[in-house]
Amino acid sequence: MDPSRDNLVIRFTTFWWAVGTFLIFALLLAVIWLFNYSDPTTLEDEAAKPRYVTKAKVDVAQAANLSAEAIEAAIPVVGKQLAASKPVAVEVPAQIVPGSDTAKKLAAAPAVDTKAVDTPAVADAPIDPAVMASGKVQFMVCAACHGQNGEGSPIAPPIAGSEWVMGPISNLIRIQLRGLQGPIMVKGTEYNIPGGMAAHAYQTDEQIAAVLTYVRNSFGNKASAVKAEQVAALRSEVGKPQVSAAELTKP
Ligand code: HEC
């Protein structure tokens, strides 16, 4: 080794130069690392992020809501207001409120002309099996009161063998569209069931025609088919009070 180098002072400064150089590189590395640093995020963190956002939104919304106490305090007030308020009749064509202006106007309307509907159809015209099938489905509603085989029940007169069922078509259509209020004589027995029969005007013209064709040609009954146009011709009956036997054409 060069003896001039074996000098304490030189060795001392060289040592510090080395340390300094090392530190400069360390600092450079630190700066590079700092600039490239990004938060290590896991998949779970990514998945959770939307939940935190939603939770924050929900918290804000809940804070803005009425408290449970405020709602509880409001219930009796709202209840009192409801109890004190008069019911308002809301009318849709299929549902006319009894006693409303529309109901009164309908009740005062002149009696419908049923002649066109009742002019004898060709009684022997073959009955469409598709119409009978559709009528059979529709009859499930009727069967609840009139019996599976139209035999009648304590809450409704019989359909089987009824002179009304095989009588004028307009009667049957009007009973479907308005319902029926007793008393009514069926097969020699007087029926006057409390409440009578409700209107079944929710059925389409085709459904009413089908169920009436079905009852007129089932359970031993035999009569002409009912056409949807005949039902349509009497649609103006909907909303009028339950029809009474006195208003119907004698079978
Ligand atoms: C909730 C029970 C009930 C249902 C459902 C019902 N009816 Fe009636 N129906 C009655 C009552 C009750 C009478 C007799 C009215 C009275 O006594 O005041 C009657 C009378 C009749 C009559 C005239 C009397 C007779 O027996 O011939 C016909 C026709 C009739 N209903 C057909 C039908 C048809 C068709 C359906 C199904 C679309 C039907 N009803 C659904 C209760 C019902």
PDB file of C-alpha atoms and ligand atoms in Angstrom:
ATOM      1  CA  MET A   1       0.000   0.000   0.000  1.00  0.00           C
ATOM      2  CA  ASP A   2       1.162   3.496  -0.744  1.00  0.00           C
ATOM      3  CA  PRO A   3       2.721   4.669   2.555  1.00  0.00           C
ATOM      4  CA  SER A   4       1.360   8.198   1.908  1.00  0.00           C
ATOM      5  CA  ARG A   5      -2.069   6.708   2.049  1.00  0.00           C
ATOM      6  CA  ASP A   6      -1.415   5.148   5.352  1.00  0.00           C
ATOM      7  CA  ASN A   7      -2.189   8.441   6.867  1.00  0.00           C
ATOM      8  CA  LEU A   8      -4.785   8.646   9.585  1.00  0.00           C
ATOM      9  CA  VAL A   9      -6.262  11.911   8.345  1.00  0.00           C
ATOM     10  CA  ILE A  10      -6.630  10.638   4.782  1.00  0.00           C
ATOM     11  CA  ARG A  11      -8.149   7.410   5.982  1.00  0.00           C
ATOM     12  CA  PHE A  12     -10.535   9.383   8.164  1.00  0.00           C
ATOM     13  CA  THR A  13     -11.771  11.644   5.294  1.00  0.00           C
ATOM     14  CA  THR A  14     -12.010   8.687   2.909  1.00  0.00           C
ATOM     15  CA  PHE A  15     -14.193   6.930   5.428  1.00  0.00           C
ATOM     16  CA  TRP A  16     -16.535   9.909   5.641  1.00  0.00           C
ATOM     17  CA  TRP A  17     -16.634  10.268   1.841  1.00  0.00           C
ATOM     18  CA  ALA A  18     -17.722   6.676   1.637  1.00  0.00           C
ATOM     19  CA  VAL A  19     -20.426   7.187   4.267  1.00  0.00           C
ATOM     20  CA  GLY A  20     -21.618  10.342   2.455  1.00  0.00           C
ATOM     21  CA  THR A  21     -21.802   8.612  -0.921  1.00  0.00           C
ATOM     22  CA  PHE A  22     -23.706   5.755   0.678  1.00  0.00           C
ATOM     23  CA  LEU A  23     -26.141   8.197   2.259  1.00  0.00           C
ATOM     24  CA  ILE A  24     -26.706  10.031  -1.062  1.00  0.00           C
ATOM     25  CA  PHE A  25     -27.604   6.747  -2.738  1.00  0.00           C
ATOM     26  CA  ALA A  26     -29.829   5.777   0.185  1.00  0.00           C
ATOM     27  CA  LEU A  27     -31.578   9.123  -0.063  1.00  0.00           C
ATOM     28  CA  LEU A  28     -32.019   8.718  -3.834  1.00  0.00           C
ATOM     29  CA  LEU A  29     -33.511   5.261  -3.314  1.00  0.00           C
ATOM     30  CA  ALA A  30     -35.805   6.622  -0.610  1.00  0.00           C
ATOM     31  CA  VAL A  31     -37.025   9.387  -2.923  1.00  0.00           C
ATOM     32  CA  ILE A  32     -37.649   6.929  -5.789  1.00  0.00           C
ATOM     33  CA  TRP A  33     -39.467   4.591  -3.408  1.00  0.00           C
ATOM     34  CA  LEU A  34     -41.569   7.433  -2.024  1.00  0.00           C
ATOM     35  CA  PHE A  35     -42.671   8.572  -5.481  1.00  0.00           C
ATOM     36  CA  ASN A  36     -43.657   5.042  -6.449  1.00  0.00           C
ATOM     37  CA  TYR A  37     -45.409   4.283  -3.192  1.00  0.00           C
ATOM     38  CA  SER A  38     -49.046   3.367  -3.368  1.00  0.00           C
ATOM     39  CA  ASP A  39     -51.315   1.997  -0.664  1.00  0.00           C
ATOM     40  CA  PRO A  40     -51.318  -1.766  -0.770  1.00  0.00           C
ATOM     41  CA  THR A  41     -55.016  -2.587  -1.441  1.00  0.00           C
ATOM     42  CA  THR A  42     -56.398  -6.061  -1.174  1.00  0.00           C
ATOM     43  CA  LEU A  43     -59.335  -7.438  -3.150  1.00  0.00           C
ATOM     44  CA  GLU A  44     -61.361  -7.342   0.044  1.00  0.00           C
ATOM     45  CA  ASP A  45     -60.689  -3.628   0.407  1.00  0.00           C
ATOM     46  CA  GLU A  46     -61.845  -3.039  -3.158  1.00  0.00           C
ATOM     47  CA  ALA A  47     -64.996  -5.051  -2.577  1.00  0.00           C
ATOM     48  CA  ALA A  48     -65.737  -3.254   0.664  1.00  0.00           C
ATOM     49  CA  LYS A  49     -65.406   0.235  -0.801  1.00  0.00           C
ATOM     50  CA  PRO A  50     -68.937   0.429  -2.276  1.00  0.00           C
ATOM     51  CA  ARG A  51     -70.299  -0.790   1.030  1.00  0.00           C
ATOM     52  CA  TYR A  52     -68.649   2.065   2.876  1.00  0.00           C
ATOM     53  CA  VAL A  53     -70.056   4.517   0.338  1.00  0.00           C
ATOM     54  CA  THR A  54     -73.545   3.040   0.766  1.00  0.00           C
ATOM     55  CA  LYS A  55     -73.258   2.995   4.536  1.00  0.00           C
ATOM     56  CA  ALA A  56     -72.313   6.660   4.524  1.00  0.00           C
ATOM     57  CA  LYS A  57     -75.354   7.452   2.363  1.00  0.00           C
ATOM     58  CA  VAL A  58     -77.670   5.409   4.615  1.00  0.00           C
ATOM     59  CA  ASP A  59     -76.309   7.110   7.723  1.00  0.00           C
ATOM     60  CA  VAL A  60     -77.015  10.517   6.213  1.00  0.00           C
ATOM     61  CA  ALA A  61     -80.518   9.470   5.144  1.00  0.00           C
ATOM     62  CA  GLN A  62     -81.305   8.002   8.559  1.00  0.00           C
ATOM     63  CA  ALA A  63     -80.097  11.071  10.326  1.00  0.00           C
ATOM     64  CA  ALA A  64     -82.466  13.140   8.175  1.00  0.00           C
ATOM     65  CA  ASN A  65     -85.466  10.857   8.934  1.00  0.00           C
ATOM     66  CA  LEU A  66     -88.073  11.208  11.648  1.00  0.00           C
ATOM     67  CA  SER A  67     -87.058   9.480  14.838  1.00  0.00           C
ATOM     68  CA  ALA A  68     -89.011   6.478  16.098  1.00  0.00           C
ATOM     69  CA  GLU A  69     -90.371   8.690  18.910  1.00  0.00           C
ATOM     70  CA  ALA A  70     -91.582  11.311  16.441  1.00  0.00           C
ATOM     71  CA  ILE A  71     -93.354   8.634  14.379  1.00  0.00           C
ATOM     72  CA  GLU A  72     -94.984   7.163  17.488  1.00  0.00           C
ATOM     73  CA  ALA A  73     -96.182  10.602  18.526  1.00  0.00           C
ATOM     74  CA  ALA A  74     -97.637  11.232  15.061  1.00  0.00           C
ATOM     75  CA  ILE A  75     -99.686   7.994  14.857  1.00  0.00           C
ATOM     76  CA  PRO A  76    -102.546   9.093  17.169  1.00  0.00           C
ATOM     77  CA  VAL A  77    -102.708  12.474  15.423  1.00  0.00           C
ATOM     78  CA  VAL A  78    -102.954  10.896  11.972  1.00  0.00           C
ATOM     79  CA  GLY A  79    -105.476   8.356  13.327  1.00  0.00           C
ATOM     80  CA  LYS A  80    -107.685  11.134  14.711  1.00  0.00           C
ATOM     81  CA  GLN A  81    -107.528  13.000  11.407  1.00  0.00           C
ATOM     82  CA  LEU A  82    -108.479   9.847   9.513  1.00  0.00           C
ATOM     83  CA  ALA A  83    -111.372   9.130  11.894  1.00  0.00           C
ATOM     84  CA  ALA A  84    -112.631  12.697  11.524  1.00  0.00           C
ATOM     85  CA  SER A  85    -112.338  12.809   7.739  1.00  0.00           C
ATOM     86  CA  LYS A  86    -115.311  11.973   5.526  1.00  0.00           C
ATOM     87  CA  PRO A  87    -114.778   9.101   3.102  1.00  0.00           C
ATOM     88  CA  VAL A  88    -114.393  10.294  -0.458  1.00  0.00           C
ATOM     89  CA  ALA A  89    -115.933   8.200  -3.180  1.00  0.00           C
ATOM     90  CA  VAL A  90    -113.331   7.272  -5.742  1.00  0.00           C
ATOM     91  CA  GLU A  91    -114.931   5.883  -8.835  1.00  0.00           C
ATOM     92  CA  VAL A  92    -113.548   3.738 -11.580  1.00  0.00           C
ATOM     93  CA  PRO A  93    -115.867   2.493 -14.317  1.00  0.00           C
ATOM     94  CA  ALA A  94    -115.911  -1.058 -12.957  1.00  0.00           C
ATOM     95  CA  GLN A  95    -116.675  -0.009  -9.400  1.00  0.00           C
ATOM     96  CA  ILE A  96    -119.415   2.485  -8.693  1.00  0.00           C
ATOM     97  CA  VAL A  97    -119.828   3.539  -5.088  1.00  0.00           C
ATOM     98  CA  PRO A  98    -123.387   3.067  -3.759  1.00  0.00           C
ATOM     99  CA  GLY A  99    -125.042   6.397  -3.001  1.00  0.00           C
ATOM    100  CA  SER A 100    -122.583   8.369  -5.146  1.00  0.00           C
ATOM    101  CA  ASP A 101    -123.739  10.793  -7.846  1.00  0.00           C
ATOM    102  CA  THR A 102    -122.869   8.265 -10.552  1.00  0.00           C
ATOM    103  CA  ALA A 103    -124.860   5.543  -8.781  1.00  0.00           C
ATOM    104  CA  LYS A 104    -127.872   7.888  -8.436  1.00  0.00           C
ATOM    105  CA  LYS A 105    -127.656   8.899 -12.082  1.00  0.00           C
ATOM    106  CA  LEU A 106    -127.502   5.248 -13.156  1.00  0.00           C
ATOM    107  CA  ALA A 107    -130.441   4.297 -10.900  1.00  0.00           C
ATOM    108  CA  ALA A 108    -132.526   7.073 -12.476  1.00  0.00           C
ATOM    109  CA  ALA A 109    -131.569   6.024 -16.025  1.00  0.00           C
ATOM    110  CA  PRO A 110    -134.454   4.742 -18.166  1.00  0.00           C
ATOM    111  CA  ALA A 111    -134.869   0.965 -18.295  1.00  0.00           C
ATOM    112  CA  VAL A 112    -132.797  -0.684 -21.002  1.00  0.00           C
ATOM    113  CA  ASP A 113    -134.457  -2.010 -24.115  1.00  0.00           C
ATOM    114  CA  THR A 114    -133.945  -5.754 -23.929  1.00  0.00           C
ATOM    115  CA  LYS A 115    -136.007  -6.657 -27.016  1.00  0.00           C
ATOM    116  CA  ALA A 116    -133.058  -6.688 -29.401  1.00  0.00           C
ATOM    117  CA  VAL A 117    -131.164  -9.076 -27.126  1.00  0.00           C
ATOM    118  CA  ASP A 118    -134.130 -11.365 -26.609  1.00  0.00           C
ATOM    119  CA  THR A 119    -135.355 -11.670 -30.197  1.00  0.00           C
ATOM    120  CA  PRO A 120    -135.245 -15.441 -30.581  1.00  0.00           C
ATOM    121  CA  ALA A 121    -131.891 -16.689 -31.743  1.00  0.00           C
ATOM    122  CA  VAL A 122    -131.644 -19.865 -33.760  1.00  0.00           C
ATOM    123  CA  ALA A 123    -132.192 -22.228 -30.825  1.00  0.00           C
ATOM    124  CA  ASP A 124    -130.772 -25.234 -32.600  1.00  0.00           C
ATOM    125  CA  ALA A 125    -127.481 -23.598 -33.661  1.00  0.00           C
ATOM    126  CA  PRO A 126    -124.648 -25.909 -32.543  1.00  0.00           C
ATOM    127  CA  ILE A 127    -122.858 -24.833 -29.370  1.00  0.00           C
ATOM    128  CA  ASP A 128    -119.136 -24.079 -29.800  1.00  0.00           C
ATOM    129  CA  PRO A 129    -117.173 -26.538 -27.581  1.00  0.00           C
ATOM    130  CA  ALA A 130    -114.455 -23.891 -27.031  1.00  0.00           C
ATOM    131  CA  VAL A 131    -117.074 -21.532 -25.609  1.00  0.00           C
ATOM    132  CA  MET A 132    -118.386 -24.314 -23.355  1.00  0.00           C
ATOM    133  CA  ALA A 133    -114.849 -25.024 -22.114  1.00  0.00           C
ATOM    134  CA  SER A 134    -114.272 -21.368 -21.317  1.00  0.00           C
ATOM    135  CA  GLY A 135    -117.683 -21.170 -19.619  1.00  0.00           C
ATOM    136  CA  LYS A 136    -116.865 -24.205 -17.489  1.00  0.00           C
ATOM    137  CA  VAL A 137    -113.778 -22.437 -16.131  1.00  0.00           C
ATOM    138  CA  GLN A 138    -115.819 -19.296 -15.466  1.00  0.00           C
ATOM    139  CA  PHE A 139    -118.496 -21.372 -13.699  1.00  0.00           C
ATOM    140  CA  MET A 140    -116.024 -22.302 -10.921  1.00  0.00           C
ATOM    141  CA  VAL A 141    -116.880 -18.934  -9.361  1.00  0.00           C
ATOM    142  CA  CYS A 142    -120.614 -19.565  -9.607  1.00  0.00           C
ATOM    143  CA  ALA A 143    -120.229 -23.121  -8.272  1.00  0.00           C
ATOM    144  CA  ALA A 144    -119.140 -21.749  -4.902  1.00  0.00           C
ATOM    145  CA  CYS A 145    -122.744 -20.687  -4.329  1.00  0.00           C
ATOM    146  CA  HIS A 146    -124.836 -22.495  -6.947  1.00  0.00           C
ATOM    147  CA  GLY A 147    -123.151 -25.899  -6.470  1.00  0.00           C
ATOM    148  CA  GLN A 148    -120.724 -27.900  -8.641  1.00  0.00           C
ATOM    149  CA  ASN A 149    -123.610 -29.245 -10.707  1.00  0.00           C
ATOM    150  CA  GLY A 150    -125.838 -26.173 -10.452  1.00  0.00           C
ATOM    151  CA  GLU A 151    -127.953 -28.029  -7.917  1.00  0.00           C
ATOM    152  CA  GLY A 152    -128.229 -24.979  -5.640  1.00  0.00           C
ATOM    153  CA  SER A 153    -127.162 -24.628  -2.022  1.00  0.00           C
ATOM    154  CA  PRO A 154    -128.377 -22.973   1.156  1.00  0.00           C
ATOM    155  CA  ILE A 155    -126.874 -19.713  -0.165  1.00  0.00           C
ATOM    156  CA  ALA A 156    -128.130 -19.758  -3.775  1.00  0.00           C
ATOM    157  CA  PRO A 157    -130.975 -21.164  -5.875  1.00  0.00           C
ATOM    158  CA  PRO A 158    -130.397 -23.951  -8.409  1.00  0.00           C
ATOM    159  CA  ILE A 159    -129.127 -23.368 -11.944  1.00  0.00           C
ATOM    160  CA  ALA A 160    -130.053 -26.879 -13.092  1.00  0.00           C
ATOM    161  CA  GLY A 161    -133.550 -26.843 -14.476  1.00  0.00           C
ATOM    162  CA  SER A 162    -134.064 -23.164 -13.617  1.00  0.00           C
ATOM    163  CA  GLU A 163    -136.635 -21.470 -15.823  1.00  0.00           C
ATOM    164  CA  TRP A 164    -134.599 -18.252 -15.507  1.00  0.00           C
ATOM    165  CA  VAL A 165    -131.437 -19.878 -16.853  1.00  0.00           C
ATOM    166  CA  MET A 166    -133.249 -21.230 -19.913  1.00  0.00           C
ATOM    167  CA  GLY A 167    -135.417 -18.106 -20.225  1.00  0.00           C
ATOM    168  CA  PRO A 168    -134.738 -14.714 -21.858  1.00  0.00           C
ATOM    169  CA  ILE A 169    -131.035 -14.013 -22.331  1.00  0.00           C
ATOM    170  CA  SER A 170    -131.312 -10.363 -21.267  1.00  0.00           C
ATOM    171  CA  ASN A 171    -132.314 -11.474 -17.742  1.00  0.00           C
ATOM    172  CA  LEU A 172    -129.166 -13.546 -17.367  1.00  0.00           C
ATOM    173  CA  ILE A 173    -126.912 -10.797 -18.706  1.00  0.00           C
ATOM    174  CA  ARG A 174    -128.489  -8.206 -16.430  1.00  0.00           C
ATOM    175  CA  ILE A 175    -128.063 -10.522 -13.406  1.00  0.00           C
ATOM    176  CA  GLN A 176    -124.347 -10.842 -14.277  1.00  0.00           C
ATOM    177  CA  LEU A 177    -123.863  -7.098 -14.793  1.00  0.00           C
ATOM    178  CA  ARG A 178    -125.948  -5.838 -11.836  1.00  0.00           C
ATOM    179  CA  GLY A 179    -126.319  -8.759  -9.441  1.00  0.00           C
ATOM    180  CA  LEU A 180    -129.729  -9.878  -8.199  1.00  0.00           C
ATOM    181  CA  GLN A 181    -131.886  -9.008  -5.236  1.00  0.00           C
ATOM    182  CA  GLY A 182    -134.533 -11.458  -4.047  1.00  0.00           C
ATOM    183  CA  PRO A 183    -137.240 -12.537  -3.712  1.00  0.00           C
ATOM    184  CA  ILE A 184    -137.158 -14.746  -6.789  1.00  0.00           C
ATOM    185  CA  MET A 185    -139.182 -17.860  -7.600  1.00  0.00           C
ATOM    186  CA  VAL A 186    -137.031 -20.654  -9.018  1.00  0.00           C
ATOM    187  CA  LYS A 187    -138.623 -24.048  -9.820  1.00  0.00           C
ATOM    188  CA  GLY A 188    -141.588 -23.292  -7.595  1.00  0.00           C
ATOM    189  CA  THR A 189    -139.532 -22.256  -4.549  1.00  0.00           C
ATOM    190  CA  GLU A 190    -139.122 -18.670  -3.430  1.00  0.00           C
ATOM    191  CA  TYR A 191    -135.556 -17.592  -2.643  1.00  0.00           C
ATOM    192  CA  ASN A 192    -134.634 -14.418  -0.823  1.00  0.00           C
ATOM    193  CA  ILE A 193    -131.049 -14.833   0.281  1.00  0.00           C
ATOM    194  CA  PRO A 194    -129.790 -11.930   2.436  1.00  0.00           C
ATOM    195  CA  GLY A 195    -127.591  -9.718   0.291  1.00  0.00           C
ATOM    196  CA  GLY A 196    -128.747 -11.448  -2.893  1.00  0.00           C
ATOM    197  CA  MET A 197    -126.189 -12.078  -5.602  1.00  0.00           C
ATOM    198  CA  ALA A 198    -123.394  -9.592  -6.243  1.00  0.00           C
ATOM    199  CA  ALA A 199    -122.682  -8.282  -9.743  1.00  0.00           C
ATOM    200  CA  HIS A 200    -120.059 -10.188 -11.732  1.00  0.00           C
ATOM    201  CA  ALA A 201    -119.399  -7.299 -14.124  1.00  0.00           C
ATOM    202  CA  TYR A 202    -115.619  -7.794 -13.874  1.00  0.00           C
ATOM    203  CA  GLN A 203    -115.984 -10.562 -16.462  1.00  0.00           C
ATOM    204  CA  THR A 204    -115.393  -9.651 -20.110  1.00  0.00           C
ATOM    205  CA  ASP A 205    -118.279  -9.798 -22.596  1.00  0.00           C
ATOM    206  CA  GLU A 206    -116.805 -13.056 -23.911  1.00  0.00           C
ATOM    207  CA  GLN A 207    -116.549 -14.568 -20.417  1.00  0.00           C
ATOM    208  CA  ILE A 208    -120.148 -13.683 -19.532  1.00  0.00           C
ATOM    209  CA  ALA A 209    -121.366 -15.035 -22.878  1.00  0.00           C
ATOM    210  CA  ALA A 210    -119.370 -18.222 -22.268  1.00  0.00           C
ATOM    211  CA  VAL A 211    -120.550 -18.853 -18.685  1.00  0.00           C
ATOM    212  CA  LEU A 212    -124.166 -18.189 -19.651  1.00  0.00           C
ATOM    213  CA  THR A 213    -123.889 -20.446 -22.710  1.00  0.00           C
ATOM    214  CA  TYR A 214    -122.390 -23.058 -20.363  1.00  0.00           C
ATOM    215  CA  VAL A 215    -125.168 -22.879 -17.731  1.00  0.00           C
ATOM    216  CA  ARG A 216    -127.826 -22.899 -20.457  1.00  0.00           C
ATOM    217  CA  ASN A 217    -126.366 -26.141 -21.846  1.00  0.00           C
ATOM    218  CA  SER A 218    -125.206 -28.058 -18.764  1.00  0.00           C
ATOM    219  CA  PHE A 219    -126.790 -29.959 -15.861  1.00  0.00           C
ATOM    220  CA  GLY A 220    -129.615 -31.075 -18.175  1.00  0.00           C
ATOM    221  CA  ASN A 221    -130.364 -27.509 -19.358  1.00  0.00           C
ATOM    222  CA  LYS A 222    -130.853 -26.866 -23.073  1.00  0.00           C
ATOM    223  CA  ALA A 223    -131.095 -23.400 -24.597  1.00  0.00           C
ATOM    224  CA  SER A 224    -129.516 -21.176 -27.236  1.00  0.00           C
ATOM    225  CA  ALA A 225    -125.962 -19.828 -26.910  1.00  0.00           C
ATOM    226  CA  VAL A 226    -125.289 -16.327 -25.612  1.00  0.00           C
ATOM    227  CA  LYS A 227    -123.142 -14.039 -27.792  1.00  0.00           C
ATOM    228  CA  ALA A 228    -120.600 -11.488 -26.567  1.00  0.00           C
ATOM    229  CA  GLU A 229    -122.412  -8.800 -28.638  1.00  0.00           C
ATOM    230  CA  GLN A 230    -125.570  -9.422 -26.616  1.00  0.00           C
ATOM    231  CA  VAL A 231    -123.617  -8.790 -23.409  1.00  0.00           C
ATOM    232  CA  ALA A 232    -121.997  -5.683 -24.915  1.00  0.00           C
ATOM    233  CA  ALA A 233    -125.449  -4.338 -25.810  1.00  0.00           C
ATOM    234  CA  LEU A 234    -126.379  -4.278 -22.114  1.00  0.00           C
ATOM    235  CA  ARG A 235    -123.077  -3.008 -20.638  1.00  0.00           C
ATOM    236  CA  SER A 236    -124.828   0.262 -19.720  1.00  0.00           C
ATOM    237  CA  GLU A 237    -126.470  -1.734 -16.925  1.00  0.00           C
ATOM    238  CA  VAL A 238    -123.193  -1.896 -14.982  1.00  0.00           C
ATOM    239  CA  GLY A 239    -123.283   0.180 -11.816  1.00  0.00           C
ATOM    240  CA  LYS A 240    -127.053   0.148 -11.423  1.00  0.00           C
ATOM    241  CA  PRO A 241    -128.416  -1.336  -8.193  1.00  0.00           C
ATOM    242  CA  GLN A 242    -128.983  -5.096  -8.017  1.00  0.00           C
ATOM    243  CA  VAL A 243    -131.764  -6.014 -10.405  1.00  0.00           C
ATOM    244  CA  SER A 244    -134.970  -7.458  -8.900  1.00  0.00           C
ATOM    245  CA  ALA A 245    -137.068 -10.292 -10.312  1.00  0.00           C
ATOM    246  CA  ALA A 246    -139.884  -7.762 -10.844  1.00  0.00           C
ATOM    247  CA  GLU A 247    -137.644  -5.763 -13.230  1.00  0.00           C
ATOM    248  CA  LEU A 248    -136.733  -8.839 -15.269  1.00  0.00           C
ATOM    249  CA  THR A 249    -138.734 -10.293 -18.149  1.00  0.00           C
ATOM    250  CA  LYS A 250    -140.937 -13.152 -16.908  1.00  0.00           C
ATOM    251  CA  PRO A 251    -139.371 -16.445 -18.066  1.00  0.00           C
TER     252      PRO A 251
HETATM  253  C1  HEC B   1    -121.870 -15.440  -3.614  1.00  0.00           C
HETATM  254  C2  HEC B   1    -122.836 -16.374  -4.095  1.00  0.00           C
HETATM  255  C3  HEC B   1    -123.164 -16.379  -5.589  1.00  0.00           C
HETATM  256  C4  HEC B   1    -122.292 -16.492  -6.646  1.00  0.00           C
HETATM  257  C5  HEC B   1    -120.762 -16.593  -6.604  1.00  0.00           C
HETATM  258  C6  HEC B   1    -123.093 -16.487  -7.828  1.00  0.00           C
HETATM  259  N1  HEC B   1    -124.415 -16.392  -7.503  1.00  0.00           N
HETATM  260 FE1  HEC B   1    -125.976 -16.447  -8.786  1.00  0.00          FE
HETATM  261  N2  HEC B   1    -127.270 -16.171  -7.251  1.00  0.00           N
HETATM  262  C7  HEC B   1    -126.915 -16.065  -5.925  1.00  0.00           C
HETATM  263  C8  HEC B   1    -128.097 -15.794  -5.157  1.00  0.00           C
HETATM  264  C9  HEC B   1    -128.115 -15.602  -3.631  1.00  0.00           C
HETATM  265  C10 HEC B   1    -129.164 -15.713  -6.042  1.00  0.00           C
HETATM  266  C11 HEC B   1    -130.632 -15.440  -5.710  1.00  0.00           C
HETATM  267  C12 HEC B   1    -130.851 -14.002  -5.249  1.00  0.00           C
HETATM  268  C13 HEC B   1    -131.601 -13.849  -3.956  1.00  0.00           C
HETATM  269  O1  HEC B   1    -132.049 -14.823  -3.391  1.00  0.00           O
HETATM  270  O2  HEC B   1    -131.697 -12.713  -3.489  1.00  0.00           O
HETATM  271  C14 HEC B   1    -128.611 -15.979  -7.358  1.00  0.00           C
HETATM  272  C15 HEC B   1    -129.362 -16.072  -8.520  1.00  0.00           C
HETATM  273  C16 HEC B   1    -128.864 -16.404  -9.742  1.00  0.00           C
HETATM  274  C17 HEC B   1    -129.676 -16.632 -10.921  1.00  0.00           C
HETATM  275  C18 HEC B   1    -131.186 -16.531 -11.027  1.00  0.00           C
HETATM  276  C19 HEC B   1    -131.867 -17.604 -10.229  1.00  0.00           C
HETATM  277  C20 HEC B   1    -131.551 -18.994 -10.711  1.00  0.00           C
HETATM  278  O3  HEC B   1    -131.024 -19.777  -9.890  1.00  0.00           O
HETATM  279  O4  HEC B   1    -131.787 -19.301 -11.874  1.00  0.00           O
HETATM  280  C21 HEC B   1    -128.805 -16.930 -11.933  1.00  0.00           C
HETATM  281  C22 HEC B   1    -129.160 -17.257 -13.359  1.00  0.00           C
HETATM  282  C23 HEC B   1    -127.464 -16.885 -11.387  1.00  0.00           C
HETATM  283  N3  HEC B   1    -127.541 -16.585 -10.057  1.00  0.00           N
HETATM  284  C24 HEC B   1    -126.340 -17.138 -12.118  1.00  0.00           C
HETATM  285  C25 HEC B   1    -125.046 -17.050 -11.601  1.00  0.00           C
HETATM  286  C26 HEC B   1    -123.856 -17.247 -12.384  1.00  0.00           C
HETATM  287  C27 HEC B   1    -123.820 -17.580 -13.860  1.00  0.00           C
HETATM  288  C28 HEC B   1    -122.800 -17.063 -11.556  1.00  0.00           C
HETATM  289  C29 HEC B   1    -121.306 -17.098 -11.872  1.00  0.00           C
HETATM  290  C30 HEC B   1    -120.836 -16.193 -12.856  1.00  0.00           C
HETATM  291  C31 HEC B   1    -123.344 -16.791 -10.231  1.00  0.00           C
HETATM  292  N4  HEC B   1    -124.696 -16.779 -10.305  1.00  0.00           N
HETATM  293  C32 HEC B   1    -122.581 -16.590  -9.112  1.00  0.00           C
HETATM  294  C33 HEC B   1    -125.661 -16.206  -5.404  1.00  0.00           C
HETATM  295  C34 HEC B   1    -124.491 -16.323  -6.141  1.00  0.00           C
END
